[in-house]
Amino acid sequence: MDRLVIGTRRYSSWSLRGWLAVRCAGLDVADEVIALRGAGQTSEIHAISPNAMVPYLEHQGAKVWESLAICEYCAEIAPSLWPSDRLARAAARSLASEMHAGFRAVRQALPMNLGRHSRPLTIMPAEAQSEIETIDRLWRVTRTEFGSSGPYLFGADFTNADIMFAPVVSRFTSYGVALSPVADAYRAAVLDHPLMREWQRLAALEPVGWQLERYESVI
């Protein structure tokens, strides 16, 4: 059976990316959710995924692991996941790759937790604040240059660049991060995407027993 293996929706930012790409591409695969127990500690994932991480996709004989690879695979089926214009597409790929490889301080300081609602950190680390300002600038510049035709980074289409930043949008909302007006409008648009709302709904249905103290206790 074709499937997308993902981790706990409440916490798994990489799973969200893979899931959004798969759903935007309309792939007919079943979600298989595994409750995460912490980094590298979920043995069920080790037994399934070649890199022992989620998301992991099986689709019509293809086996794809790692979120950005899943985004690229889905774009072969749904080309609109990358902008049609060559210059915009180059920018979108650069943004997606930058998000994929960087912003470690934001990841560490603001772990994804969909059960947290606009509650700022007691102290925001300086490096994380600097990365927040960089992301805000990237969103503003990209929206100004490429996004005039719609609410997303490259206009009307929700692309892989938006997908890669979607968990950051969630983090900024959970931790009440202040953004510039342009970046905040973009954040709101991504949150209002039907697939983002559906992920949030499904996350709220997960068992309380799946919640992890290491994420719930962040202050």
Tab-separated table of C-alpha atoms in Angstrom:
chain	number	residue	atom	x	y	z
A	1	MET	CA	0.000	0.000	0.000
A	2	ASP	CA	1.298	3.451	-0.880
A	3	ARG	CA	1.911	5.421	2.288
A	4	LEU	CA	3.436	8.494	3.859
A	5	VAL	CA	5.002	7.752	7.223
A	6	ILE	CA	5.023	10.785	9.500
A	7	GLY	CA	5.635	11.575	13.151
A	8	THR	CA	3.456	13.195	15.777
A	9	ARG	CA	1.681	16.072	14.022
A	10	ARG	CA	1.858	18.292	17.099
A	11	TYR	CA	5.663	18.395	16.929
A	12	SER	CA	7.032	17.049	13.640
A	13	SER	CA	7.965	19.981	11.428
A	14	TRP	CA	9.636	17.799	8.810
A	15	SER	CA	6.563	15.573	8.630
A	16	LEU	CA	4.424	18.646	7.998
A	17	ARG	CA	6.596	19.594	5.035
A	18	GLY	CA	6.385	16.161	3.455
A	19	TRP	CA	2.656	15.903	4.096
A	20	LEU	CA	1.925	19.302	2.544
A	21	ALA	CA	3.880	18.426	-0.606
A	22	VAL	CA	2.137	15.066	-0.957
A	23	ARG	CA	-1.316	16.578	-0.468
A	24	CYS	CA	-0.640	19.532	-2.784
A	25	ALA	CA	0.431	17.049	-5.458
A	26	GLY	CA	-2.705	14.977	-4.934
A	27	LEU	CA	-0.865	11.717	-4.323
A	28	ASP	CA	-3.196	8.896	-3.307
A	29	VAL	CA	-1.293	7.650	-0.256
A	30	ALA	CA	-2.366	6.768	3.259
A	31	ASP	CA	-0.977	8.603	6.273
A	32	GLU	CA	0.823	6.355	8.740
A	33	VAL	CA	1.470	8.268	11.965
A	34	ILE	CA	4.080	7.101	14.463
A	35	ALA	CA	4.216	8.734	17.898
A	36	LEU	CA	7.643	10.266	18.425
A	37	ARG	CA	9.514	9.569	21.641
A	38	GLY	CA	12.420	11.911	21.035
A	39	ALA	CA	15.308	12.369	18.623
A	40	GLY	CA	16.601	8.998	17.453
A	41	GLN	CA	14.552	7.081	20.000
A	42	THR	CA	11.582	5.881	17.933
A	43	SER	CA	12.536	2.357	16.910
A	44	GLU	CA	9.473	1.890	14.678
A	45	ILE	CA	10.816	4.571	12.339
A	46	HIS	CA	14.244	2.928	12.212
A	47	ALA	CA	12.568	-0.231	10.945
A	48	ILE	CA	10.801	1.605	8.090
A	49	SER	CA	12.755	4.582	6.824
A	50	PRO	CA	16.213	4.252	5.207
A	51	ASN	CA	17.540	7.256	7.155
A	52	ALA	CA	15.594	6.345	10.333
A	53	MET	CA	13.678	9.615	10.120
A	54	VAL	CA	10.279	10.908	8.991
A	55	PRO	CA	8.733	11.705	6.595
A	56	TYR	CA	9.112	8.641	4.409
A	57	LEU	CA	7.080	8.197	1.216
A	58	GLU	CA	6.218	5.069	-0.752
A	59	HIS	CA	4.354	5.865	-3.978
A	60	GLN	CA	3.883	3.654	-7.037
A	61	GLY	CA	7.151	1.832	-6.431
A	62	ALA	CA	9.157	4.929	-5.537
A	63	LYS	CA	10.660	5.191	-2.076
A	64	VAL	CA	11.529	8.728	-1.052
A	65	TRP	CA	12.898	9.858	2.283
A	66	GLU	CA	13.878	13.333	3.445
A	67	SER	CA	11.492	16.267	3.158
A	68	LEU	CA	13.107	18.271	0.365
A	69	ALA	CA	13.449	15.133	-1.763
A	70	ILE	CA	9.734	14.489	-1.258
A	71	CYS	CA	9.011	18.083	-2.330
A	72	GLU	CA	11.052	17.596	-5.492
A	73	TYR	CA	9.381	14.257	-6.227
A	74	CYS	CA	5.941	15.802	-5.809
A	75	ALA	CA	6.877	18.677	-8.119
A	76	GLU	CA	7.498	16.140	-10.889
A	77	ILE	CA	3.818	15.208	-10.557
A	78	ALA	CA	2.494	18.707	-9.796
A	79	PRO	CA	4.847	21.204	-11.537
A	80	SER	CA	3.075	24.179	-9.925
A	81	LEU	CA	4.937	23.307	-6.710
A	82	TRP	CA	7.728	25.355	-8.274
A	83	PRO	CA	7.054	28.713	-9.996
A	84	SER	CA	6.831	28.524	-13.792
A	85	ASP	CA	9.068	31.556	-14.322
A	86	ARG	CA	12.761	30.617	-14.434
A	87	LEU	CA	13.951	33.488	-12.229
A	88	ALA	CA	11.218	32.941	-9.675
A	89	ARG	CA	11.893	29.201	-9.701
A	90	ALA	CA	15.585	29.814	-9.005
A	91	ALA	CA	14.671	32.034	-6.049
A	92	ALA	CA	12.152	29.503	-4.753
A	93	ARG	CA	14.674	26.678	-4.860
A	94	SER	CA	17.238	28.855	-3.080
A	95	LEU	CA	14.769	29.753	-0.341
A	96	ALA	CA	13.666	26.150	0.122
A	97	SER	CA	17.265	24.975	0.358
A	98	GLU	CA	18.226	27.772	2.750
A	99	MET	CA	15.352	26.843	5.053
A	100	HIS	CA	16.214	23.170	4.762
A	101	ALA	CA	19.845	23.665	5.742
A	102	GLY	CA	19.776	26.648	8.069
A	103	PHE	CA	18.106	28.612	10.846
A	104	ARG	CA	19.250	26.150	13.489
A	105	ALA	CA	18.881	28.664	16.317
A	106	VAL	CA	15.171	29.149	15.532
A	107	ARG	CA	14.674	25.379	15.402
A	108	GLN	CA	16.329	24.917	18.783
A	109	ALA	CA	14.791	27.862	20.598
A	110	LEU	CA	11.269	27.519	19.163
A	111	PRO	CA	10.454	23.800	18.818
A	112	MET	CA	7.237	23.199	16.906
A	113	ASN	CA	4.301	22.673	19.263
A	114	LEU	CA	0.816	23.137	17.822
A	115	GLY	CA	-0.630	23.058	21.323
A	116	ARG	CA	1.119	26.279	22.260
A	117	HIS	CA	-0.782	29.475	21.473
A	118	SER	CA	0.942	32.881	21.164
A	119	ARG	CA	3.043	32.414	24.300
A	120	PRO	CA	6.423	34.172	23.928
A	121	LEU	CA	9.617	32.761	25.332
A	122	THR	CA	10.728	34.264	28.630
A	123	ILE	CA	14.050	35.111	26.990
A	124	MET	CA	14.615	34.980	23.231
A	125	PRO	CA	18.219	33.934	22.455
A	126	ALA	CA	20.070	36.604	20.482
A	127	GLU	CA	20.996	34.201	17.666
A	128	ALA	CA	17.382	33.087	17.287
A	129	GLN	CA	16.210	36.718	17.168
A	130	SER	CA	18.771	37.445	14.463
A	131	GLU	CA	17.496	34.509	12.400
A	132	ILE	CA	13.894	35.652	12.891
A	133	GLU	CA	14.857	39.033	11.450
A	134	THR	CA	16.554	37.303	8.506
A	135	ILE	CA	13.460	35.210	7.784
A	136	ASP	CA	11.256	38.299	8.035
A	137	ARG	CA	13.492	40.052	5.499
A	138	LEU	CA	13.456	37.067	3.141
A	139	TRP	CA	9.672	36.953	3.216
A	140	ARG	CA	9.363	40.710	2.631
A	141	VAL	CA	11.832	40.807	-0.241
A	142	THR	CA	10.365	37.742	-1.936
A	143	ARG	CA	6.775	38.922	-1.592
A	144	THR	CA	7.751	42.314	-3.006
A	145	GLU	CA	9.641	40.894	-5.975
A	146	PHE	CA	7.573	37.829	-6.856
A	147	GLY	CA	4.382	37.682	-4.802
A	148	SER	CA	2.135	40.452	-6.078
A	149	SER	CA	-0.367	38.069	-7.714
A	150	GLY	CA	-1.403	36.303	-4.515
A	151	PRO	CA	-0.843	35.833	-0.774
A	152	TYR	CA	2.115	33.433	-0.862
A	153	LEU	CA	5.829	33.968	-1.452
A	154	PHE	CA	5.483	33.586	-5.218
A	155	GLY	CA	1.920	34.752	-5.663
A	156	ALA	CA	-1.220	32.675	-5.983
A	157	ASP	CA	0.353	29.205	-5.910
A	158	PHE	CA	1.388	27.514	-2.674
A	159	THR	CA	4.854	26.320	-3.670
A	160	ASN	CA	7.584	24.186	-2.157
A	161	ALA	CA	9.156	27.370	-0.794
A	162	ASP	CA	5.989	28.015	1.228
A	163	ILE	CA	5.935	24.374	2.283
A	164	MET	CA	9.478	24.565	3.623
A	165	PHE	CA	8.620	27.666	5.667
A	166	ALA	CA	5.229	26.385	6.885
A	167	PRO	CA	6.538	24.990	10.197
A	168	VAL	CA	8.323	28.294	10.828
A	169	VAL	CA	5.011	30.077	10.343
A	170	SER	CA	3.577	27.730	12.967
A	171	ARG	CA	6.477	28.375	15.332
A	172	PHE	CA	6.167	32.149	15.010
A	173	THR	CA	2.468	31.847	15.849
A	174	SER	CA	2.972	29.510	18.799
A	175	TYR	CA	5.607	31.763	20.363
A	176	GLY	CA	3.934	35.081	19.562
A	177	VAL	CA	6.856	36.331	17.452
A	178	ALA	CA	6.435	39.926	16.269
A	179	LEU	CA	6.881	40.396	12.518
A	180	SER	CA	6.785	43.214	10.018
A	181	PRO	CA	3.349	43.893	8.440
A	182	VAL	CA	4.270	42.160	5.155
A	183	ALA	CA	5.710	39.102	6.893
A	184	ASP	CA	2.797	38.923	9.320
A	185	ALA	CA	0.263	39.014	6.467
A	186	TYR	CA	2.164	36.167	4.813
A	187	ARG	CA	2.182	34.218	8.079
A	188	ALA	CA	-1.594	34.614	8.370
A	189	ALA	CA	-2.130	33.496	4.759
A	190	VAL	CA	-0.124	30.310	5.255
A	191	LEU	CA	-1.943	29.502	8.491
A	192	ASP	CA	-5.247	29.916	6.664
A	193	HIS	CA	-4.351	27.495	3.878
A	194	PRO	CA	-6.886	24.613	3.956
A	195	LEU	CA	-4.160	21.993	4.330
A	196	MET	CA	-2.601	23.840	7.251
A	197	ARG	CA	-5.995	23.994	8.928
A	198	GLU	CA	-6.474	20.267	8.292
A	199	TRP	CA	-3.082	19.413	9.802
A	200	GLN	CA	-3.956	21.494	12.868
A	201	ARG	CA	-7.292	19.692	13.185
A	202	LEU	CA	-5.687	16.267	12.972
A	203	ALA	CA	-2.984	17.260	15.447
A	204	ALA	CA	-5.656	18.221	17.977
A	205	LEU	CA	-7.099	14.690	17.723
A	206	GLU	CA	-3.854	12.974	18.720
A	207	PRO	CA	-3.817	11.171	22.087
A	208	VAL	CA	-2.668	13.195	25.076
A	209	GLY	CA	-0.307	10.337	25.816
A	210	TRP	CA	1.728	11.272	22.727
A	211	GLN	CA	2.712	14.623	24.229
A	212	LEU	CA	6.347	15.043	25.268
A	213	GLU	CA	7.430	17.040	28.293
A	214	ARG	CA	10.579	18.304	26.552
A	215	TYR	CA	8.392	20.324	24.168
A	216	GLU	CA	5.505	21.153	26.474
A	217	SER	CA	7.761	22.630	29.167
A	218	VAL	CA	9.578	25.186	26.987
A	219	ILE	CA	9.358	28.588	28.684
